[in-house]
XYZ file of C-alpha atoms in Angstrom:
709
model
C 18.056 70.155 -9.192
C 21.481 69.658 -7.635
C 22.855 66.103 -7.668
C 23.511 66.531 -3.960
C 20.551 68.473 -2.504
C 21.084 70.560 0.584
C 19.355 69.205 3.677
C 16.750 71.542 5.204
C 18.237 73.534 8.061
C 15.532 72.372 10.476
C 16.912 68.824 10.171
C 20.498 69.761 11.062
C 21.175 70.871 14.577
C 24.242 72.484 16.076
C 25.398 69.447 17.972
C 28.538 69.426 20.117
C 32.266 69.664 19.403
C 32.982 66.671 21.637
C 33.373 63.797 21.421
C 35.057 63.922 18.050
C 33.884 61.535 15.352
C 30.394 60.162 14.712
C 28.669 59.451 18.026
C 25.335 57.599 18.262
C 23.417 58.635 21.394
C 20.411 56.373 20.951
C 18.384 59.044 19.155
C 20.659 60.535 16.525
C 24.298 61.014 15.596
C 26.636 63.873 16.464
C 29.318 64.522 13.827
C 32.480 66.373 14.842
C 35.704 67.039 12.902
C 38.865 68.921 13.868
C 40.319 71.283 11.239
C 42.134 74.440 12.198
C 42.472 75.897 8.697
C 39.273 74.780 6.900
C 36.662 77.301 5.740
C 33.739 74.861 5.403
C 33.067 71.192 6.085
C 30.462 69.098 4.269
C 29.206 65.809 5.676
C 28.467 63.395 2.822
C 25.962 60.564 3.362
C 25.989 57.384 1.267
C 23.580 54.537 0.798
C 24.624 50.905 1.114
C 25.445 50.753 -2.602
C 28.037 53.511 -2.130
C 26.034 56.248 -3.861
C 26.252 59.714 -2.337
C 22.727 60.775 -1.436
C 23.182 63.969 0.611
C 25.674 66.683 1.448
C 25.211 68.520 4.695
C 27.200 71.576 5.742
C 28.248 71.231 9.367
C 26.661 74.333 10.884
C 28.942 75.108 13.811
C 32.647 75.804 14.347
C 33.846 75.761 17.960
C 37.473 75.828 19.107
C 38.767 74.632 15.719
C 36.155 71.838 15.569
C 33.337 71.623 13.021
C 30.173 69.905 14.238
C 26.532 69.154 13.630
C 23.807 66.768 14.811
C 21.470 64.631 12.692
C 18.505 63.390 14.723
C 17.486 60.817 12.114
C 20.905 59.252 11.483
C 21.419 55.695 12.714
C 24.187 53.104 13.230
C 25.219 51.689 9.882
C 25.007 55.055 8.125
C 27.902 55.396 5.637
C 29.546 58.786 5.482
C 32.656 60.824 4.648
C 33.700 64.472 4.510
C 34.528 67.109 1.922
C 36.584 69.903 3.405
C 36.924 73.376 1.885
C 39.877 75.691 2.297
C 42.881 77.033 0.402
C 44.672 74.779 -2.037
C 48.114 76.284 -1.534
C 50.789 73.566 -1.316
C 53.537 76.201 -1.029
C 51.868 77.270 2.223
C 51.234 73.698 3.397
C 47.504 73.648 2.581
C 45.969 70.967 0.324
C 42.211 71.374 0.701
C 40.232 69.955 -2.217
C 36.472 69.421 -1.708
C 36.364 67.153 -4.750
C 38.061 64.497 -2.640
C 36.034 62.407 -0.226
C 37.865 62.129 3.100
C 37.707 59.523 5.824
C 36.874 60.663 9.338
C 40.051 60.230 11.468
C 37.763 59.048 14.288
C 35.750 56.564 12.222
C 35.108 53.384 14.242
C 34.397 51.294 11.172
C 35.535 51.393 7.546
C 33.409 49.774 4.848
C 34.837 48.714 1.509
C 38.310 48.936 0.021
C 40.254 51.702 -1.626
C 40.423 51.379 -5.409
C 43.453 53.086 -6.879
C 42.566 55.754 -9.456
C 43.929 59.174 -10.519
C 40.903 60.811 -8.883
C 42.275 59.941 -5.439
C 45.001 62.535 -5.825
C 44.460 66.201 -5.010
C 46.545 67.231 -8.004
C 46.403 66.163 -11.661
C 48.828 63.280 -12.238
C 51.060 64.017 -15.208
C 50.520 67.777 -15.035
C 53.661 69.828 -15.608
C 53.135 71.583 -12.245
C 52.864 68.239 -10.425
C 51.288 68.698 -6.980
C 50.793 72.423 -7.521
C 48.028 71.591 -9.993
C 44.419 71.059 -8.837
C 42.307 68.011 -9.716
C 38.524 68.388 -9.896
C 37.516 64.745 -10.280
C 35.334 63.203 -7.582
C 37.177 60.546 -5.599
C 34.110 59.132 -3.798
C 33.561 56.160 -6.172
C 37.043 54.896 -5.361
C 37.073 55.511 -1.624
C 36.002 53.247 1.236
C 33.382 54.810 3.484
C 33.075 55.424 7.200
C 30.197 53.829 9.102
C 28.399 54.961 12.237
C 28.560 52.245 14.907
C 26.540 51.308 17.945
C 29.192 50.799 20.647
C 26.924 48.699 22.876
C 28.488 45.379 23.827
C 28.016 43.039 26.747
C 31.448 42.221 28.122
C 30.117 39.964 30.850
C 32.873 38.872 33.218
C 35.754 40.020 31.009
C 38.699 41.199 33.079
C 42.185 42.141 31.937
C 44.692 39.481 33.027
C 47.077 42.211 34.295
C 50.134 39.973 34.020
C 53.110 41.448 35.880
C 55.909 42.629 33.643
C 58.418 40.175 35.105
C 56.041 37.301 34.310
C 55.286 38.445 30.769
C 56.155 36.372 27.702
C 55.163 38.002 24.402
C 54.140 36.050 21.311
C 54.325 38.271 18.205
C 51.929 37.214 15.434
C 49.870 38.361 12.464
C 46.121 37.686 12.555
C 46.177 36.065 9.119
C 49.580 34.466 9.438
C 48.659 32.726 12.679
C 45.303 31.347 11.573
C 45.080 30.970 7.785
C 46.339 27.373 7.799
C 45.203 26.254 11.236
C 43.427 22.935 10.729
C 40.993 23.368 13.625
C 39.666 26.739 12.464
C 36.690 26.812 10.103
C 37.750 27.941 6.646
C 35.346 30.902 6.647
C 36.870 32.250 9.856
C 40.532 31.801 8.975
C 42.556 34.977 8.841
C 40.094 36.947 10.977
C 39.612 37.951 14.601
C 37.123 35.125 14.998
C 39.908 32.630 14.362
C 42.061 34.073 17.147
C 39.578 33.078 19.832
C 39.405 29.473 18.660
C 40.370 26.961 21.326
C 42.911 25.330 19.028
C 44.805 28.615 18.633
C 44.545 29.707 22.255
C 45.409 26.301 23.681
C 48.628 26.300 21.682
C 49.660 29.690 23.101
C 48.608 28.885 26.633
C 50.309 25.484 26.728
C 53.418 26.991 25.166
C 53.701 29.429 28.066
C 52.992 32.748 26.346
C 51.159 35.374 28.396
C 50.545 38.073 25.766
C 49.517 37.943 22.116
C 51.064 40.895 20.281
C 49.318 41.482 16.964
C 50.908 43.169 13.969
C 48.892 46.230 12.902
C 45.140 45.600 12.807
C 44.083 49.174 12.013
C 42.517 49.747 8.607
C 45.335 50.262 6.123
C 46.055 50.695 2.425
C 47.722 48.298 0.012
C 50.287 50.244 -1.990
C 49.437 50.570 -5.675
C 52.850 49.301 -6.789
C 52.362 46.136 -4.718
C 48.928 45.433 -6.146
C 50.324 45.834 -9.647
C 52.782 43.041 -8.840
C 50.108 40.782 -7.364
C 51.237 41.536 -3.808
C 49.814 43.532 -0.890
C 50.881 45.320 2.260
C 50.562 42.207 4.421
C 52.154 43.572 7.593
C 49.837 46.589 7.590
C 52.266 49.378 8.477
C 50.365 51.824 6.253
C 47.519 53.016 8.443
C 44.467 54.779 7.059
C 42.172 54.863 10.120
C 43.410 54.683 13.720
C 40.075 53.799 15.357
C 38.873 51.157 12.896
C 39.917 47.524 12.556
C 40.861 46.531 9.035
C 37.656 45.221 7.371
C 39.617 42.313 5.852
C 40.157 40.942 9.361
C 36.416 40.807 10.112
C 34.476 37.689 9.170
C 31.201 39.183 10.433
C 31.542 42.763 9.110
C 30.884 43.984 12.674
C 33.481 45.470 15.015
C 31.940 43.480 17.870
C 33.969 40.591 16.446
C 37.138 42.268 17.700
C 35.642 42.620 21.172
C 34.605 38.976 21.162
C 38.165 38.028 20.246
C 39.625 40.061 23.101
C 37.185 38.511 25.559
C 38.153 35.046 24.347
C 41.875 35.725 24.617
C 41.380 37.140 28.108
C 39.380 34.075 29.146
C 42.429 31.993 28.195
C 44.535 34.121 30.566
C 46.351 35.978 27.794
C 46.749 39.683 27.202
C 46.262 41.452 23.854
C 48.907 43.949 22.708
C 48.476 45.923 19.497
C 51.324 46.995 17.234
C 50.350 50.580 16.343
C 51.694 52.998 13.717
C 51.069 56.572 14.813
C 54.264 57.874 13.223
C 52.894 58.212 9.665
C 49.828 57.547 7.525
C 49.058 55.976 4.144
C 48.907 59.340 2.356
C 52.626 59.499 1.521
C 54.429 62.672 0.505
C 53.372 65.605 -1.658
C 52.804 63.213 -4.558
C 50.673 60.839 -2.514
C 46.865 60.543 -2.497
C 44.430 62.693 -0.534
C 42.440 60.268 1.610
C 41.942 61.842 5.039
C 44.364 63.988 7.075
C 45.977 65.619 4.043
C 42.649 67.038 2.893
C 41.273 67.773 6.386
C 44.186 69.906 7.582
C 47.545 69.027 6.067
C 49.466 71.747 7.905
C 48.203 70.611 11.293
C 48.515 66.835 11.027
C 51.895 66.501 9.288
C 55.401 67.726 9.982
C 56.354 69.942 7.065
C 59.774 71.045 5.902
C 61.050 74.619 5.889
C 59.437 74.759 2.464
C 55.943 73.618 3.593
C 55.177 72.140 0.185
C 57.305 69.185 1.281
C 57.135 66.732 4.151
C 59.681 65.770 6.786
C 60.262 62.074 6.186
C 61.671 60.560 9.387
C 59.773 57.332 8.657
C 60.977 56.511 5.159
C 57.348 56.346 4.018
C 56.917 59.896 2.776
C 55.351 61.699 5.722
C 55.614 62.077 9.486
C 52.717 62.674 11.872
C 53.104 65.882 13.904
C 52.477 65.148 17.574
C 53.580 68.644 18.558
C 50.212 69.801 17.170
C 47.436 69.691 19.772
C 44.818 68.342 17.364
C 47.030 65.518 16.106
C 48.169 64.687 19.637
C 44.565 64.587 20.841
C 43.619 62.199 18.036
C 46.392 59.761 18.964
C 45.575 59.918 22.678
C 41.854 59.457 21.989
C 42.620 56.501 19.724
C 44.773 54.782 22.353
C 42.182 55.299 25.089
C 39.478 53.968 22.768
C 41.348 50.715 22.232
C 41.869 50.325 25.977
C 38.505 51.455 27.319
C 36.128 50.396 24.559
C 38.022 47.457 23.053
C 39.753 46.227 26.241
C 43.256 45.775 24.842
C 46.098 45.495 27.359
C 48.933 47.405 25.748
C 50.662 48.716 22.660
C 53.905 48.317 20.762
C 54.706 51.627 19.038
C 56.326 51.425 15.612
C 59.260 53.853 15.107
C 58.521 55.342 18.515
C 61.394 57.817 18.450
C 59.222 59.918 16.159
C 56.545 60.094 18.827
C 59.033 61.714 21.195
C 60.685 64.063 18.691
C 60.069 67.729 19.319
C 61.233 70.571 17.057
C 64.602 70.447 18.834
C 64.968 66.661 18.587
C 64.060 63.594 20.653
C 62.908 64.445 24.174
C 61.885 61.727 26.678
C 59.622 64.391 28.166
C 58.139 65.381 24.831
C 54.464 66.183 24.400
C 53.266 62.685 23.552
C 55.477 60.812 26.021
C 54.474 63.121 28.882
C 50.799 62.915 27.882
C 50.873 59.126 28.014
C 52.839 59.024 31.260
C 50.322 61.196 33.132
C 47.213 59.656 31.562
C 45.287 57.667 34.211
C 44.250 55.052 31.618
C 47.251 54.692 29.330
C 49.882 54.812 32.064
C 48.432 51.579 33.453
C 48.781 49.431 30.312
C 51.873 47.909 28.725
C 53.764 50.438 26.590
C 56.508 49.146 24.300
C 58.673 51.374 22.093
C 60.566 50.482 18.956
C 63.236 53.039 19.939
C 64.545 54.063 16.534
C 63.694 55.721 13.227
C 65.684 57.093 10.292
C 65.498 60.725 11.403
C 68.257 62.778 13.071
C 69.208 61.268 16.431
C 66.870 58.437 15.595
C 68.479 55.668 17.689
C 67.271 56.115 21.287
C 67.507 52.658 22.866
C 67.345 52.997 26.646
C 66.327 56.658 26.555
C 62.555 56.391 26.930
C 60.848 57.536 30.094
C 60.036 55.316 33.076
C 56.920 53.267 32.426
C 58.070 52.250 28.954
C 59.628 49.006 27.748
C 61.774 48.984 24.610
C 62.717 46.546 21.878
C 66.372 45.691 22.569
C 68.139 45.092 19.276
C 71.504 44.987 21.070
C 70.296 41.792 22.766
C 69.293 40.357 19.385
C 72.575 41.148 17.675
C 74.818 40.006 20.516
C 73.071 36.689 21.089
C 73.091 35.955 17.359
C 76.784 36.835 17.080
C 77.812 34.764 20.117
C 76.158 31.568 18.895
C 77.393 32.141 15.355
C 80.863 31.967 16.863
C 81.938 35.601 16.500
C 84.773 36.626 18.792
C 84.698 39.289 21.484
C 81.016 38.811 22.382
C 81.221 37.277 25.871
C 81.362 40.427 28.017
C 78.394 41.989 26.268
C 76.532 38.674 26.402
C 76.794 38.740 30.199
C 75.307 42.240 30.224
C 72.489 41.367 27.836
C 71.289 38.196 29.577
C 71.164 40.032 32.897
C 68.702 42.623 31.612
C 70.977 45.190 29.902
C 71.586 47.326 32.983
C 73.832 49.585 30.904
C 70.725 50.670 29.005
C 67.887 50.467 31.511
C 69.201 50.679 35.074
C 68.258 54.292 35.746
C 65.251 56.233 37.049
C 63.906 53.114 38.748
C 63.465 51.199 35.510
C 63.498 47.422 35.850
C 64.947 44.559 33.765
C 61.514 43.974 32.238
C 61.961 47.263 30.330
C 64.240 45.300 28.006
C 62.119 43.505 25.425
C 64.527 40.726 24.520
C 64.170 39.056 21.145
C 66.253 37.034 18.717
C 63.799 37.274 15.818
C 60.785 39.420 14.971
C 58.427 39.881 12.024
C 61.076 42.061 10.364
C 63.966 39.784 9.386
C 64.713 36.072 9.294
C 62.636 33.539 11.193
C 64.626 31.477 13.689
C 64.827 28.534 11.276
C 66.101 30.776 8.495
C 68.594 32.465 10.817
C 70.446 29.165 11.119
C 69.817 28.069 7.521
C 70.828 31.011 5.319
C 73.870 33.243 5.045
C 72.084 35.622 2.698
C 68.577 36.962 2.216
C 66.452 35.507 -0.585
C 63.772 38.105 -1.296
C 63.231 37.465 -4.999
C 59.488 36.908 -4.445
C 59.136 40.573 -3.435
C 59.853 41.680 -6.978
C 62.624 44.146 -6.114
C 65.565 42.111 -7.456
C 66.721 41.363 -3.928
C 67.435 45.015 -3.107
C 64.980 45.161 -0.217
C 65.553 43.811 3.270
C 68.542 44.107 5.549
C 71.960 42.688 4.669
C 73.000 42.720 8.341
C 71.444 39.473 9.517
C 74.223 37.942 11.669
C 73.070 34.559 10.350
C 74.896 31.334 9.482
C 73.782 28.472 7.269
C 76.070 25.919 8.995
C 77.621 24.798 5.750
C 74.687 24.596 3.338
C 72.570 27.462 2.029
C 68.903 26.665 2.605
C 67.266 23.241 2.594
C 69.446 20.162 3.008
C 69.191 16.471 3.837
C 72.594 16.422 5.538
C 71.807 14.926 8.966
C 74.807 16.522 10.673
C 73.922 20.001 9.393
C 70.275 19.572 10.408
C 71.264 18.394 13.893
C 73.571 21.365 14.414
C 70.936 23.792 13.149
C 68.373 22.324 15.562
C 70.803 22.646 18.474
C 71.596 26.220 17.526
C 67.898 27.094 17.508
C 67.622 25.623 21.003
C 70.683 27.617 22.095
C 69.150 30.834 20.825
C 65.781 30.057 22.406
C 67.332 29.173 25.750
C 69.424 32.350 25.756
C 66.238 34.321 25.156
C 63.973 32.541 27.630
C 66.514 32.327 30.469
C 67.582 35.991 30.252
C 66.449 38.724 32.615
C 63.979 41.009 30.896
C 60.829 40.390 28.859
C 61.165 37.687 26.191
C 59.383 37.989 22.857
C 58.870 34.977 20.583
C 58.094 35.257 16.887
C 55.092 33.156 15.927
C 56.149 29.793 14.539
C 59.703 29.910 15.848
C 58.621 27.443 18.504
C 58.341 24.766 15.818
C 60.838 26.034 13.247
C 58.767 27.717 10.527
C 60.552 29.029 7.455
C 60.048 31.886 5.011
C 62.542 30.285 2.603
C 65.177 32.901 3.360
C 62.939 35.941 2.826
C 63.877 38.494 5.490
C 61.417 41.189 4.417
C 58.114 39.397 3.864
C 56.002 42.535 4.368
C 54.209 42.021 1.047
C 53.688 38.256 1.128
C 50.130 37.399 2.170
C 50.392 33.734 1.228
C 51.789 30.411 2.366
C 55.264 31.924 2.620
C 54.187 33.825 5.748
C 51.202 31.816 6.991
C 52.198 29.404 9.740
C 52.422 25.835 8.502
C 50.724 23.972 11.336
C 51.689 20.666 9.716
C 55.289 21.581 10.536
C 54.250 21.982 14.163
C 53.157 18.343 14.128
C 56.337 17.018 12.543
C 58.901 15.227 14.665
C 61.374 18.132 14.495
C 58.674 20.746 15.071
C 57.159 18.891 18.020
C 60.592 18.427 19.599
C 61.391 22.113 19.347
C 57.982 23.136 20.697
C 58.480 20.784 23.630
C 61.828 22.453 24.335
C 60.183 25.904 24.376
C 57.374 24.684 26.648
C 59.880 23.203 29.088
C 62.062 26.304 29.039
C 59.096 28.559 29.753
C 57.885 26.212 32.472
C 61.293 26.515 34.132
C 61.158 30.294 33.731
C 57.829 30.329 35.572
C 59.064 27.911 38.248
C 62.286 29.741 39.070
C 61.958 33.452 39.886
C 65.772 33.627 39.678
C 65.308 33.708 35.883
C 62.927 36.690 35.916
C 63.957 38.963 38.743
C 62.151 42.249 39.177
C 65.313 44.182 40.003
C 68.792 44.550 38.608
C 71.487 42.562 40.446
C 75.214 43.030 40.354
C 77.943 40.589 41.358
C 79.907 41.646 44.464
C 83.560 40.786 44.944
C 83.400 41.091 48.741
C 80.739 38.421 49.331
C 81.361 34.717 48.758
C 77.780 33.586 48.266
C 76.284 36.223 45.994
C 73.139 36.342 43.916
C 75.281 36.356 40.750
C 78.636 34.765 40.083
C 80.421 34.634 36.743
C 82.702 31.608 36.379
C 85.110 30.143 33.878
C 84.760 26.560 32.691
C 87.354 25.523 35.331
C 85.109 26.892 38.072
C 87.297 29.895 38.804
C 85.936 33.451 38.829
C 85.978 35.457 35.636
C 88.649 38.168 35.633
C 89.117 41.176 33.400
C 91.475 39.278 31.142
C 88.851 36.554 30.688
C 86.176 39.066 29.732
C 88.479 40.805 27.277
C 89.732 37.631 25.614
C 88.380 37.836 22.027
C 88.535 34.048 21.732
C 86.517 33.383 24.900
C 83.207 31.712 24.131
C 82.596 29.721 27.321
C 80.875 30.947 30.489
C 79.111 29.781 33.646
C 76.523 31.938 35.411
C 75.539 31.057 38.978
C 72.236 32.493 40.158
C 71.672 32.247 43.891
C 68.222 31.703 45.323
C 66.446 33.353 48.213
C 68.630 33.179 51.342
C 65.642 32.742 53.637
C 65.505 29.313 55.265
C 62.359 27.267 55.167
C 61.302 23.869 56.416
C 59.961 23.249 52.903
C 62.385 25.084 50.614
C 60.860 25.813 47.215
C 62.293 26.657 43.803
C 63.073 30.197 44.916
C 65.629 28.787 47.377
C 67.527 26.786 44.774
C 70.772 27.814 43.136
C 70.809 27.744 39.342
C 73.767 27.355 37.037
C 73.735 28.304 33.358
C 76.479 26.772 31.204
C 77.240 28.231 27.784
C 79.651 26.693 25.276
C 79.489 28.795 22.130
C 82.873 27.558 20.974
C 84.008 25.163 18.287
C 84.970 22.247 20.519
C 83.871 20.110 23.445
C 84.280 21.685 26.909
C 84.236 20.142 30.373
C 82.769 22.418 33.036
C 84.063 22.028 36.609
C 80.725 22.647 38.240
C 81.219 24.451 41.563
C 80.572 22.300 44.604
C 77.405 22.709 46.630
C 77.739 20.576 49.760
C 74.074 20.548 50.659
C 72.748 18.891 47.517
C 74.193 17.654 44.202
C 73.483 19.453 40.956
C 70.915 18.110 38.510
C 70.467 18.979 34.848
C 67.116 20.706 34.225
C 67.455 21.409 30.520
C 70.090 21.183 27.806
C 70.196 22.055 24.136
C 71.970 18.758 23.424
C 69.572 16.311 21.844
C 71.277 12.944 22.251
C 72.997 11.681 24.213
C 71.955 14.074 26.971
C 74.965 15.199 29.039
C 75.246 13.961 32.615
C 77.450 14.882 35.540
C 80.548 12.715 35.808
C 81.959 11.112 38.963
C 83.910 14.275 39.793
C 80.836 16.457 39.455
C 81.794 17.920 36.108
C 79.652 18.271 33.012
C 80.958 17.981 29.453
C 79.127 19.860 26.698
C 79.774 19.430 22.980
C 80.457 22.407 20.755
C 77.732 25.051 20.600
C 75.494 23.897 23.409
C 74.126 25.030 26.764
C 72.643 23.576 29.932
C 70.669 24.731 32.950
C 71.416 23.051 36.306
C 69.869 23.412 39.755
C 70.927 22.540 43.298
C 68.384 22.729 46.090
C 69.397 24.310 49.370
C 69.506 22.090 52.442
C 66.319 21.717 54.415
C 66.391 23.947 57.469
C 66.414 22.045 60.782
C 63.065 21.730 62.455
C 62.500 23.861 65.546
C 63.141 22.097 68.835
């Protein structure tokens, strides 16, 4: 008898080609798999111990989709596929039915991948490399797919639908945010259950964040070379399944835990944004393993070179997903809609998004994927954020995405860092960046909120390390310091790393406040890196992608320290002022006008005079005043929107006195300053003196309108 008996034909029905994946209808399960070039597809069923118990040939092939229906299958059933077809790498085909393959539409993944030679479609060490054919069964080393029951009671869950101009993003890792949180039960730490804990959500809500952006939560693979060094792919940019949450982030082993987390975050008034990686998969290049797409239909899912044995590598990871193929494009669109409609997430940040818009002729803002998203009645209504670069040809596309998209603005990051470090020639660009980067986004009706402003992100130094290290210190990654960027625009302020020098520590703290204020008082959408609000450190590691340990987990004890609490209080106050004053988060681009005395924007020198071309072009200029006018409408009870704001920046090496412009109706008052002690105050002549490298925000209320007779 065969080890894998064929199921009687009467038990297998034709089923339907749609929806793709394994769909429980309350009676049985419909299985459906796209493969344009396959010749046969076998559905493999496994018991809970991981033993393959049946192989079932999917009986129907409709419009490039293989399908069948099992009336006695139930939620919880473990399964995978074996796909038959030509093994012809020179033609782009890598079918090998000896390899168990994950369903691209699997809603749940059970178990972990165990690295072994059997995972590869070719024989490792063979003289013909990937042209050889490996006959070993990979099933014992593969995780399995599981059929799910999608039923869930959402109750009164509603998306917060925060307006873009009101959005403040908090970028975090599920494990990094919660592994050391003292209020979270130890069993729940590092999982979705921890994210809905009141202690975590109260911190974000009181801080002033409106959206929690999570680093990749899709099921992913830990690279073999990392595991061999006792490390893992902590960030998760190595996706294996685009519909399934990573099982390591589930404390309950049920995907309902993710839905419960989303409902809890929504109840706190926060949105959930997922960082997603549709540009490549975990299967690598021609020498990588065969885990899913490569064995299902390599030539359809991946972009191949002129010699189709090899892969186009615009990602730096070995392969590039091909969104010019209808089947691959449909999978990505279905995945995104699933996370919005079934899992209730509020938006996405797309890793290396230039790839998603690259057609055969190059990047096209009206490419297949970008147009598909823009016209989609579901996806066009959620927050869409692009990382607008990759390493491919024409890969840097900042400002070039279509209306409806926001983009990570690395020009903001680099300019703000350089200005406060003291670099010359930064002032003119600084003015452009803090007013929403109109040079990049003011076209086709795009708004300032399209600029995702950030000073730090998961990739690079934390804010504390930005002001504490001149150089990266990535020795813990095991690559002899070769990994990670050398272009950090950082400054250690005289001492590399930790110090007890009070003067250095005070200056570092003020510089962090300067950087935070520049971020939070700029037009556009601010993004905070988790832990920057209280000064967390990664000890100078600027590429901590493989560090799933206390180096990357937030130290909540630091949040309770005197220095951490002071910095967090500064962030809370800054965000409170941002909410109070709409002048700091305008929905439209504004431009200063030379022909109007009282304008919405005025750029001033420290002496109170208007900035001229020579001032902007002065490479030594590091001092600036920005006057933001309020709403001109009179009111008997003028509110914050009627006040005039004044931002003072002294990024220079010495003390500067600002001749604050006169406002006859009301005197100026200092709302916030980066100076710790003594806090600066207006002098008798109405001026304000700021020490080196400091800033201040002032306000002057308009006069009360006379009451009607």
